[in-house]
Short mmCIF file of C-alpha atoms in Angstrom, two decimals:
data_model
loop_
_atom_site.label_atom_id
_atom_site.label_comp_id
_atom_site.label_asym_id
_atom_site.label_seq_id
_atom_site.Cartn_x
_atom_site.Cartn_y
_atom_site.Cartn_z
CA MET M 592 -99.92 27.36 26.43
CA THR M 593 -97.13 26.02 24.80
CA GLU M 594 -97.81 26.68 20.43
CA LYS M 595 -97.36 23.68 20.08
CA GLN M 596 -99.54 21.13 21.61
CA HIS M 597 -98.55 17.50 22.80
CA ILE M 598 -102.13 15.81 24.27
CA THR M 599 -104.99 15.23 22.34
CA ILE M 600 -108.43 14.80 24.24
CA LYS M 601 -110.84 13.05 21.66
CA GLY M 602 -114.09 11.08 23.37
CA VAL M 603 -114.92 8.27 22.45
CA LYS M 604 -118.02 5.14 23.15
CA GLU M 605 -115.90 3.68 26.18
CA GLY M 606 -115.06 7.86 27.09
CA LEU M 607 -112.43 9.74 26.91
CA LEU M 608 -109.02 8.93 25.07
CA PHE M 609 -106.24 10.95 25.53
CA LEU M 610 -102.87 10.97 22.43
CA LEU M 611 -100.20 11.54 24.09
CA ASP M 612 -97.26 12.50 21.69
CA ASP M 613 -93.95 10.64 22.09
CA ALA M 614 -91.61 13.19 20.38
CA CYS M 615 -91.17 15.57 23.63
CA GLU M 616 -90.02 15.55 27.13
CA PHE M 617 -91.92 13.39 29.24
CA ASP M 618 -92.00 16.53 31.83
CA GLU M 619 -93.61 17.97 29.54
CA LEU M 620 -95.92 15.98 28.76
CA LEU M 621 -97.12 16.53 32.39
CA ARG M 622 -96.60 19.89 32.33
CA GLU M 623 -99.50 20.07 29.83
CA LEU M 624 -101.70 17.61 31.20
CA LYS M 625 -101.87 18.93 34.31
CA TYR M 626 -102.69 22.68 33.08
CA LYS M 627 -105.43 21.00 30.27
CA LEU M 628 -107.09 19.02 33.33
CA GLU M 629 -107.58 21.59 35.81
CA LYS M 630 -107.15 24.93 34.01
CA SER M 631 -108.12 25.11 29.40
CA HIS M 632 -111.11 22.12 29.81
CA HIS M 633 -111.64 22.88 33.61
CA GLN M 634 -114.95 22.73 32.43
CA VAL M 635 -115.16 19.36 30.17
CA LEU M 636 -114.38 17.43 32.45
CA THR M 637 -116.22 18.02 35.76
CA GLY M 638 -119.76 15.99 35.82
CA PRO M 639 -120.06 12.31 36.27
CA LEU M 640 -117.37 9.22 36.05
CA ILE M 641 -114.93 9.11 32.97
CA HIS M 642 -113.36 6.54 31.80
CA ILE M 643 -109.89 7.90 30.46
CA HIS M 644 -107.48 5.62 27.51
CA ILE M 645 -104.03 6.75 27.49
CA ARG M 646 -102.25 5.87 24.07
CA LEU M 647 -98.32 6.07 24.50
CA GLY M 648 -97.72 5.97 20.43
CA LYS M 649 -93.96 4.60 20.10
CA ARG M 650 -92.95 5.76 24.32
CA THR M 651 -91.47 3.23 26.75
CA ILE M 652 -92.36 4.98 30.12
CA SER M 653 -91.02 3.38 33.38
CA GLU M 654 -93.81 1.64 35.90
CA GLU M 655 -92.97 4.83 38.91
CA GLN M 656 -93.78 8.09 35.25
CA THR M 657 -96.66 5.48 34.82
CA ALA M 658 -97.38 6.66 38.55
CA GLN M 659 -97.07 9.95 37.86
CA LEU M 660 -99.83 10.05 35.09
CA ARG M 661 -102.33 8.28 37.12
CA ALA M 662 -101.10 10.52 39.92
CA ILE M 663 -102.31 13.45 38.27
CA ILE M 664 -105.33 12.18 36.40
CA ARG M 665 -106.49 10.70 40.01
CA GLU M 666 -106.73 14.63 41.13
CA ARG M 667 -109.64 14.81 39.38
CA GLY M 668 -112.51 12.37 40.96
CA ASN M 669 -114.50 11.50 38.34
CA LEU M 670 -111.51 10.04 36.51
CA LEU M 671 -110.73 7.23 36.47
CA VAL M 672 -107.59 5.58 34.13
CA GLN M 673 -109.18 2.83 32.18
CA SER M 674 -105.01 2.42 30.81
CA ILE M 675 -102.68 3.27 29.32
CA GLU M 676 -101.38 1.39 26.02
CA ALA M 677 -97.94 2.15 23.85
CA GLU M 678 -97.40 1.13 21.36
CA GLN M 679 -94.96 -2.02 22.37
CA LEU M 680 -95.37 -4.29 19.76
CA GLU M 681 -93.66 -2.58 17.09
CA THR M 682 -91.31 -1.39 18.97
CA ALA M 683 -90.01 -5.03 20.29
CA CYS M 684 -90.14 -5.36 16.84
CA ALA M 685 -87.53 -2.89 15.86
CA ALA M 686 -85.55 -3.54 18.41
CA GLN M 687 -84.69 -6.36 17.26
CA GLU M 688 -83.74 -5.41 13.44
CA GLN M 689 -79.86 -5.31 13.82
CA PRO M 690 -78.08 -3.32 11.67
CA GLY M 691 -76.85 -4.88 9.43
CA LEU M 692 -74.34 -6.97 8.56
CA ARG M 693 -70.32 -6.88 9.45
CA ILE M 694 -67.98 -9.34 8.49
CA ILE M 695 -64.44 -9.33 10.11
CA SER M 696 -61.42 -11.42 9.22
CA GLY M 697 -59.25 -12.84 11.96
CA VAL M 698 -58.04 -13.52 15.19
CA VAL M 699 -59.49 -13.31 18.10
CA ARG M 700 -56.05 -14.85 20.67
CA SER M 701 -56.26 -15.05 24.05
CA GLY M 702 -57.08 -11.50 26.18
CA GLN M 703 -58.42 -9.97 22.42
CA THR M 704 -62.44 -8.34 23.41
CA LEU M 705 -63.49 -8.16 19.71
CA ARG M 706 -66.97 -6.37 20.70
CA HIS M 707 -69.40 -6.07 17.86
CA ASP M 708 -72.93 -3.77 17.76
CA GLY M 709 -75.87 -5.86 15.01
CA HIS M 710 -74.64 -8.77 14.24
CA LEU M 711 -71.30 -10.43 13.19
CA LEU M 712 -69.30 -12.90 10.97
CA LEU M 713 -66.52 -13.90 11.89
CA THR M 714 -63.96 -16.06 9.11
CA GLY M 715 -61.83 -17.10 11.67
CA ASP M 716 -61.12 -18.50 14.80
CA VAL M 717 -61.70 -17.39 18.37
CA ASN M 718 -58.92 -18.59 20.74
CA PRO M 719 -59.30 -19.49 24.64
CA GLY M 720 -59.16 -16.52 26.07
CA GLY M 721 -60.54 -14.16 23.73
CA THR M 722 -64.41 -13.40 23.60
CA ILE M 723 -66.10 -12.00 21.34
CA SER M 724 -69.46 -9.91 21.32
CA CYS M 725 -72.41 -8.55 19.42
CA SER M 726 -75.68 -6.87 20.86
CA GLY M 727 -77.11 -9.54 17.78
CA ASP M 728 -76.50 -12.92 16.27
CA ILE M 729 -72.61 -14.03 16.27
CA TYR M 730 -71.10 -16.33 12.94
CA VAL M 731 -67.91 -17.76 13.01
CA LEU M 732 -66.69 -19.47 10.58
CA GLY M 733 -63.53 -20.82 12.09
CA ALA M 734 -63.19 -22.32 15.62
CA LEU M 735 -64.82 -20.81 18.39
CA ARG M 736 -62.25 -22.27 21.42
CA GLY M 737 -62.71 -19.10 24.06
CA VAL M 738 -66.32 -16.93 24.73
CA ALA M 739 -69.15 -16.01 22.95
CA HIS M 740 -71.31 -13.99 24.12
CA ALA M 741 -74.26 -12.71 21.78
CA GLY M 742 -77.26 -10.88 22.23
CA ASP M 743 -75.35 -8.86 25.10
CA GLU M 744 -77.59 -6.45 25.73
CA GLY M 745 -80.27 -8.60 26.14
CA GLY M 746 -81.71 -10.44 22.76
CA GLU M 747 -82.96 -13.51 24.10
CA LEU M 748 -83.65 -14.59 20.18
CA ALA M 749 -79.87 -14.49 19.59
CA ILE M 750 -78.00 -17.48 18.14
CA ILE M 751 -74.19 -17.97 18.01
CA ALA M 752 -73.35 -20.52 15.26
CA ALA M 753 -69.47 -21.78 14.54
CA ALA M 754 -68.18 -23.75 11.74
CA LEU M 755 -66.00 -25.63 15.11
CA MET M 756 -68.08 -26.25 18.65
CA ARG M 757 -65.56 -25.75 21.01
CA PRO M 758 -65.93 -22.38 23.36
CA THR M 759 -65.50 -22.39 27.09
CA GLN M 760 -67.89 -20.40 27.16
CA LEU M 761 -71.32 -19.40 25.78
CA ARG M 762 -73.51 -16.44 26.68
CA ILE M 763 -76.79 -15.48 24.87
CA GLY M 764 -78.84 -12.38 26.85
CA ASP M 765 -78.16 -13.18 30.45
CA VAL M 766 -77.93 -17.58 30.10
CA ILE M 767 -74.15 -18.10 30.91
CA SER M 768 -73.79 -22.57 30.06
CA ARG M 769 -70.62 -24.18 29.47
CA PRO M 770 -70.10 -27.43 27.29
CA SER M 771 -70.40 -30.36 28.49
CA ASP M 772 -72.14 -29.61 31.76
CA GLU M 773 -75.64 -28.99 29.60
CA TRP M 774 -74.92 -29.57 25.93
CA VAL M 775 -72.69 -31.73 24.57
CA SER M 776 -71.30 -30.78 20.78
CA GLU M 777 -71.83 -33.60 17.77
CA ASP M 778 -68.47 -33.07 16.02
CA ALA M 779 -70.51 -33.49 12.54
CA ALA M 780 -71.16 -30.33 11.12
CA MET M 781 -71.13 -26.76 12.05
CA GLU M 782 -74.24 -25.93 14.72
CA PHE M 783 -75.76 -22.60 16.90
CA ALA M 784 -76.92 -22.41 20.03
CA TYR M 785 -79.63 -20.83 20.86
CA LEU M 786 -82.11 -20.33 24.03
CA SER M 787 -85.03 -22.88 24.41
CA ASP M 788 -86.48 -21.65 27.56
CA GLY M 789 -84.75 -20.35 28.91
CA ARG M 790 -81.86 -23.39 28.67
CA MET M 791 -79.16 -23.24 25.54
CA GLN M 792 -78.87 -25.93 23.25
CA VAL M 793 -77.68 -26.72 20.37
CA ASP M 794 -78.50 -27.76 17.30
CA LYS M 795 -76.58 -28.61 13.68
CA ILE M 796 -77.03 -25.00 11.80
CA SER M 797 -79.91 -27.17 9.03
CA GLN M 798 -82.19 -26.67 11.93
CA LEU M 799 -82.16 -22.99 12.51
CA HIS M 800 -84.61 -22.50 10.24
CA ARG M 801 -87.35 -24.35 12.16
CA MET M 802 -86.33 -21.73 15.02
CA ARG M 803 -86.46 -18.87 12.73
CA LYS M 804 -89.29 -19.27 10.27
CA GLU M 805 -88.33 -17.61 7.62
CA PRO M 806 -90.03 -18.21 4.18
CA ILE M 807 -87.52 -18.28 0.99
CA VAL M 808 -88.70 -17.83 -2.75
CA PHE M 809 -86.46 -20.08 -4.09
CA LYS M 810 -86.27 -18.62 -7.94
CA GLY M 811 -86.08 -21.20 -11.13
CA VAL M 812 -87.54 -24.69 -12.04
CA MET D 1466 -28.11 -3.54 8.26
CA GLY D 1467 -28.58 -6.75 10.50
CA ASP D 1468 -32.18 -8.28 11.51
CA ALA D 1469 -32.95 -7.80 15.45
CA ILE D 1470 -35.60 -11.57 16.44
CA VAL D 1471 -36.97 -10.92 19.74
CA VAL D 1472 -37.33 -14.84 21.14
CA THR D 1473 -40.26 -14.71 23.34
CA SER D 1474 -42.99 -16.64 25.02
CA GLY D 1475 -44.83 -15.43 27.37
CA LYS D 1476 -44.49 -17.73 30.04
CA GLY D 1477 -41.88 -18.52 32.01
CA GLY D 1478 -39.86 -21.60 32.01
CA VAL D 1479 -41.00 -23.16 27.89
CA GLY D 1480 -37.43 -22.24 27.25
CA LYS D 1481 -37.01 -18.06 26.16
CA THR D 1482 -33.52 -18.15 26.52
CA THR D 1483 -32.19 -21.80 25.78
CA THR D 1484 -33.85 -21.75 22.64
CA SER D 1485 -31.82 -17.29 22.06
CA ALA D 1486 -28.46 -18.91 23.40
CA ASN D 1487 -28.11 -21.96 21.07
CA ILE D 1488 -30.01 -19.96 17.72
CA GLY D 1489 -27.77 -17.12 18.37
CA THR D 1490 -24.41 -19.81 18.19
CA ALA D 1491 -26.17 -22.42 15.71
CA LEU D 1492 -25.96 -18.57 13.37
CA ALA D 1493 -22.75 -17.60 14.04
CA LEU D 1494 -21.85 -21.91 12.88
CA GLN D 1495 -23.10 -20.72 9.67
CA ASP D 1496 -20.87 -18.45 10.02
CA ARG D 1497 -22.56 -15.38 10.29
CA LYS D 1498 -21.87 -12.59 12.97
CA VAL D 1499 -24.10 -12.36 15.68
CA CYS D 1500 -25.09 -10.28 18.95
CA MET D 1501 -27.12 -11.62 21.98
CA VAL D 1502 -28.39 -9.84 24.09
CA ASP D 1503 -30.20 -10.10 27.06
CA THR D 1504 -33.77 -8.00 28.25
CA ASP D 1505 -34.18 -9.91 31.48
CA ILE D 1506 -32.60 -6.92 33.60
CA GLY D 1507 -32.47 -8.16 37.31
CA LEU D 1508 -33.13 -12.09 36.58
CA ARG D 1509 -30.07 -12.48 33.44
CA ASN D 1510 -30.26 -16.08 32.93
CA LEU D 1511 -28.45 -15.68 28.97
CA ASP D 1512 -25.01 -15.26 30.42
CA VAL D 1513 -24.86 -18.73 32.77
CA ILE D 1514 -26.39 -20.78 30.04
CA MET D 1515 -23.15 -19.65 27.85
CA GLY D 1516 -20.85 -19.74 30.45
CA LEU D 1517 -19.90 -15.90 29.89
CA GLU D 1518 -21.03 -15.05 33.96
CA ASN D 1519 -17.45 -14.17 34.49
CA ARG D 1520 -17.05 -12.12 31.99
CA ILE D 1521 -19.48 -9.30 32.27
CA ILE D 1522 -18.16 -5.72 33.27
CA TYR D 1523 -20.94 -3.59 31.73
CA ASP D 1524 -24.64 -4.09 31.02
CA LEU D 1525 -27.68 -3.00 29.33
CA VAL D 1526 -28.64 -0.64 32.05
CA ASP D 1527 -25.38 0.72 31.74
CA VAL D 1528 -24.98 1.29 28.14
CA ALA D 1529 -28.54 3.46 28.07
CA HIS D 1530 -27.25 5.29 30.78
CA GLY D 1531 -24.19 5.91 28.90
CA ARG D 1532 -21.84 5.17 32.40
CA CYS D 1533 -19.72 2.55 28.82
CA ARG D 1534 -20.05 2.68 25.49
CA LEU D 1535 -21.80 0.44 23.71
CA ALA D 1536 -18.44 -1.54 22.28
CA GLN D 1537 -16.96 -1.58 26.11
CA ALA D 1538 -20.56 -4.37 27.42
CA LEU D 1539 -20.36 -5.99 24.86
CA VAL D 1540 -19.39 -10.20 25.53
CA LYS D 1541 -17.20 -11.38 23.13
CA ASP D 1542 -17.82 -15.93 23.30
CA LYS D 1543 -13.73 -17.50 22.82
CA ARG D 1544 -15.51 -20.45 21.28
CA MET D 1545 -17.04 -18.60 17.69
CA GLU D 1546 -14.07 -16.20 17.25
CA ASP D 1547 -15.09 -13.50 16.02
CA LYS D 1548 -18.28 -14.40 15.18
CA LEU D 1549 -20.81 -14.56 18.62
CA TYR D 1550 -20.81 -11.76 21.41
CA MET D 1551 -23.11 -10.90 24.20
CA LEU D 1552 -24.75 -8.26 25.16
CA PRO D 1553 -25.76 -9.09 29.28
CA ALA D 1554 -28.34 -7.76 31.50
CA ALA D 1555 -28.18 -5.21 34.91
CA GLN D 1556 -29.02 -8.50 37.69
CA THR D 1557 -29.29 -5.67 40.55
CA LYS D 1558 -31.47 -3.50 38.58
CA ASP D 1559 -34.79 -3.65 37.56
CA LYS D 1560 -36.85 -3.51 34.27
CA HIS D 1561 -37.96 -0.38 34.90
CA ASP D 1562 -34.41 0.78 34.85
CA VAL D 1563 -34.92 1.14 30.47
CA THR D 1564 -36.85 2.25 28.57
CA PRO D 1565 -38.73 1.05 24.74
CA GLU D 1566 -35.98 3.74 23.26
CA GLN D 1567 -32.65 3.39 25.18
CA VAL D 1568 -33.33 -0.42 24.17
CA ARG D 1569 -34.19 0.37 20.20
CA ASP D 1570 -31.48 2.33 20.24
CA ILE D 1571 -28.28 -0.17 20.92
CA VAL D 1572 -30.22 -2.45 19.07
CA LEU D 1573 -29.50 -0.32 16.65
CA GLU D 1574 -27.14 0.23 16.88
CA LEU D 1575 -26.75 -3.21 16.72
CA LYS D 1576 -27.22 -4.07 13.32
CA LYS D 1577 -25.36 -2.09 12.03
CA GLU D 1578 -21.86 -4.22 12.92
CA PHE D 1579 -24.47 -7.63 13.27
CA ASP D 1580 -26.22 -9.46 11.26
CA TYR D 1581 -28.15 -10.67 13.49
CA VAL D 1582 -29.16 -9.20 16.71
CA ILE D 1583 -31.32 -12.27 19.03
CA ILE D 1584 -33.29 -10.52 21.54
CA ASP D 1585 -33.94 -12.90 24.36
CA CYS D 1586 -36.83 -11.23 26.85
CA PRO D 1587 -38.21 -11.59 29.85
CA ALA D 1588 -41.31 -13.31 31.42
CA GLY D 1589 -44.76 -11.62 31.26
CA ILE D 1590 -45.96 -9.74 29.33
CA GLU D 1591 -44.85 -6.37 31.16
CA GLN D 1592 -42.52 -3.41 30.89
CA GLY D 1593 -39.42 -6.42 31.11
CA PHE D 1594 -41.45 -7.31 27.32
CA ARG D 1595 -41.90 -4.10 25.92
CA ASN D 1596 -37.96 -2.68 25.69
CA ALA D 1597 -37.38 -6.05 24.76
CA VAL D 1598 -39.84 -5.96 21.01
CA SER D 1599 -39.70 -2.20 21.00
CA GLY D 1600 -36.42 -3.17 18.90
CA ALA D 1601 -36.82 -6.55 17.29
CA ASP D 1602 -37.77 -6.77 13.19
CA ARG D 1603 -39.23 -10.23 14.12
CA ALA D 1604 -40.20 -12.87 16.29
CA ILE D 1605 -39.71 -15.97 17.24
CA VAL D 1606 -42.49 -17.57 19.84
CA VAL D 1607 -42.04 -20.58 22.23
CA THR D 1608 -43.88 -22.54 23.19
CA THR D 1609 -45.13 -26.89 25.14
CA PRO D 1610 -46.46 -28.98 23.87
CA GLU D 1611 -48.70 -27.80 27.44
CA ASN D 1612 -52.61 -25.94 27.33
CA ALA D 1613 -50.81 -23.19 30.15
CA ALA D 1614 -47.68 -22.36 27.61
CA VAL D 1615 -49.85 -22.71 24.43
CA ARG D 1616 -52.31 -19.79 26.18
CA ASP D 1617 -49.28 -17.30 26.96
CA ALA D 1618 -47.88 -17.72 23.62
CA ASP D 1619 -51.49 -16.53 21.51
CA ARG D 1620 -51.78 -13.80 23.73
CA VAL D 1621 -47.98 -12.84 22.68
CA ILE D 1622 -48.85 -12.67 19.17
CA GLY D 1623 -51.97 -10.97 19.53
CA LEU D 1624 -49.58 -8.62 21.23
CA LEU D 1625 -46.69 -8.63 18.71
CA GLU D 1626 -49.71 -8.20 16.07
CA GLN D 1627 -50.39 -5.40 17.27
CA ASP D 1628 -47.23 -4.03 17.52
CA GLY D 1629 -46.55 -5.42 14.02
CA ILE D 1630 -43.74 -7.64 14.98
CA ALA D 1631 -44.22 -10.82 12.38
CA ALA D 1632 -43.60 -14.36 14.56
CA LYS D 1633 -43.14 -17.80 13.89
CA LEU D 1634 -43.47 -20.97 16.53
CA LEU D 1635 -40.34 -22.72 18.10
CA ILE D 1636 -42.43 -25.75 20.21
CA ASN D 1637 -39.46 -26.53 23.10
CA ARG D 1638 -39.00 -29.82 24.87
CA ILE D 1639 -41.54 -32.52 22.83
CA ARG D 1640 -42.12 -35.67 23.79
CA PRO D 1641 -42.87 -37.87 21.01
CA ASN D 1642 -43.84 -41.05 23.19
CA LEU D 1643 -45.99 -38.42 25.14
CA VAL D 1644 -48.02 -36.98 22.32
CA LYS D 1645 -48.34 -40.25 21.32
CA ASN D 1646 -49.77 -41.51 23.65
CA GLY D 1647 -51.95 -38.71 23.99
CA ASP D 1648 -50.70 -36.99 27.42
CA MET D 1649 -49.22 -34.39 25.34
CA LEU D 1650 -50.63 -31.20 23.11
CA GLU D 1651 -50.07 -32.51 19.37
CA ILE D 1652 -47.61 -30.10 17.27
CA ASP D 1653 -51.25 -29.52 14.63
CA GLU D 1654 -53.33 -29.00 17.42
CA ILE D 1655 -51.30 -26.54 19.15
CA CYS D 1656 -50.30 -24.67 15.30
CA GLN D 1657 -53.73 -24.94 14.74
CA VAL D 1658 -55.01 -22.82 17.62
CA LEU D 1659 -51.73 -20.69 17.15
CA ALA D 1660 -52.26 -20.44 13.37
CA ILE D 1661 -48.62 -18.76 12.55
CA ASP D 1662 -46.13 -21.01 10.44
CA LEU D 1663 -44.40 -23.16 12.33
CA LEU D 1664 -40.02 -22.84 12.32
CA GLY D 1665 -38.91 -25.94 14.16
CA ILE D 1666 -39.46 -28.24 17.19
CA VAL D 1667 -37.07 -29.09 19.65
CA PRO D 1668 -37.18 -32.67 20.95
CA ASP D 1669 -36.96 -32.63 24.82
CA ASP D 1670 -33.16 -33.72 25.22
CA GLU D 1671 -31.77 -34.36 28.58
CA ARG D 1672 -28.39 -33.02 27.79
CA VAL D 1673 -29.77 -29.55 27.31
CA ILE D 1674 -29.93 -28.87 31.12
CA LYS D 1675 -25.88 -30.69 31.46
CA ALA D 1676 -25.15 -27.80 29.10
CA ALA D 1677 -26.75 -25.90 30.07
CA ASN D 1678 -25.57 -26.15 33.08
CA SER D 1679 -21.74 -26.51 32.18
CA GLY D 1680 -22.00 -23.20 30.11
CA GLU D 1681 -21.99 -24.17 26.65
CA PRO D 1682 -24.72 -24.42 24.63
CA THR D 1683 -25.81 -28.17 23.44
CA VAL D 1684 -25.34 -27.16 19.45
CA LEU D 1685 -22.64 -27.24 19.45
CA ASP D 1686 -22.95 -31.14 20.39
CA PRO D 1687 -23.90 -32.29 17.26
CA SER D 1688 -25.09 -36.17 18.74
CA SER D 1689 -27.44 -34.44 20.70
CA ARG D 1690 -31.38 -34.23 18.84
CA ALA D 1691 -32.35 -31.03 20.53
CA ALA D 1692 -29.31 -29.60 18.98
CA ILE D 1693 -29.57 -30.69 15.85
CA ALA D 1694 -33.23 -29.59 15.87
CA TYR D 1695 -31.68 -26.02 17.24
CA ARG D 1696 -29.24 -25.76 14.16
CA ASN D 1697 -32.20 -27.05 11.70
CA ILE D 1698 -34.03 -24.38 12.71
CA ALA D 1699 -30.90 -21.31 12.78
CA ARG D 1700 -30.57 -22.74 8.40
CA ARG D 1701 -34.36 -21.61 8.43
CA ILE D 1702 -33.78 -18.41 9.42
CA LEU D 1703 -30.57 -17.62 6.72
CA GLY D 1704 -33.78 -18.56 4.27
CA ASP D 1705 -31.81 -22.78 3.44
CA MET D 1706 -34.34 -24.79 2.11
CA VAL D 1707 -34.22 -27.52 5.34
CA PRO D 1708 -37.90 -28.21 4.52
CA LEU D 1709 -39.94 -25.91 6.55
CA MET D 1710 -42.53 -28.26 6.91
CA THR D 1711 -46.95 -26.17 6.29
CA LEU D 1712 -49.47 -27.85 8.90
CA GLU D 1713 -49.50 -31.58 7.00
CA ASP D 1714 -46.60 -31.83 7.50
CA LYS D 1715 -45.29 -31.53 10.78
CA PRO D 1716 -45.22 -35.46 12.50
CA GLY D 1717 -44.49 -36.25 9.58
CA MET D 1718 -40.60 -34.04 10.63
CA LEU D 1719 -41.08 -35.54 13.43
CA ARG D 1720 -40.16 -39.42 12.26
CA ARG D 1721 -37.97 -37.43 9.59
CA PHE D 1722 -36.45 -36.92 13.75
CA ARG D 1723 -36.90 -40.40 14.51
CA LYS D 1724 -35.10 -42.10 10.94
CA PHE D 1725 -32.16 -40.02 11.16
CA LEU D 1726 -31.91 -40.80 14.97
CA GLY D 1727 -32.30 -44.43 13.80
CA ILE D 1728 -35.01 -44.85 16.40
CA GLY D 1729 -37.62 -44.29 14.45
#
């Protein structure tokens, strides 16, 4: 057996808890699981029906990998996989915490593309034929006349804000929308686009806090 | 050492060659030594507009390939005494027959002798464009008040910025009544999108077409509105105090034009 144990087996009220290490290779886990079931813990695991709860830690696994896990355990007739869980909530939150805000000034002209990982603040215009995209939010302190794509790695919560909202096209995540077809810019103030039930909506920037629900602590009187 | 100015636009048919011919001539009228270089190899037009077609012996490609000396290829415009010359493009070759380095060397050579080298750029952003901008110190981007032309001008400005060439805007073929009715893009609108300095505006003028066909640059006929516009632009290039309007002043400029012509 390898020096380091990647799988810890605990007895709990509901049955057995398999704690899988989330830092090692997945294949390594499979190999160790097989070994434990067939060799080292063979004695312990025989007997009546036992419910198995698998905890994956921070690891996210594909359906195929889930099937592999289940198959190995099912080979022992008396073991029944009750649940396979990862710390999903936490990982999802971590993914939305984009690293920082980048501030760039300049004009994105026709034929040019500005791409950034994280949030982006452009002090300047995006002209027709130009594209601005990033994995987080986009803020344009200028006229947005070209294409803007926020959350381009699948961030449905991303927004696109612009001082002058005149885009040829807006994209958030996988949703693509054209102005006037689906929404109309109201001229008056700085606006932002967001997804609501998978549809593009545009509203005044002052409404953004309703969506974000971030608490603001004001100091002073 | 002279100054090399490329006249470019991206889109075809907006008046690059007409602008080159007229600015070149206008600068010569201001007593500067000017050489115009046609880099539209395979589709040369500058010689036709200048009315110098029948005087061409050698061309740009011949110079680049060392088949003649630079001085032999220059065509002198006799209307301008010793002030105005032209280096014609070849009509039988294409853009790939010269390299940007060759054009740059020729322009550098011309700058030693002339105050201004005006480079007429072909339409497009491919090899011909690369050739034309390679030797340029600054650029005049020509556009017309149409969306397609403004879009292409924007693209070209982006490319020029990457090359570190400062560009100024010339809006050509403006028809004041169409602008007034909202049927044509406003000058203000164009400047807002392109976000570069405006060098000047040229009203649409039928006489420009007539002049081009007869091989006389419009600018020689001071009764034409376009001629005055080109003369003003030339003076601005020379650093004269023809007020170079800021973004807000443009309608005023237009009004001044109309007043000048007695129709405003």
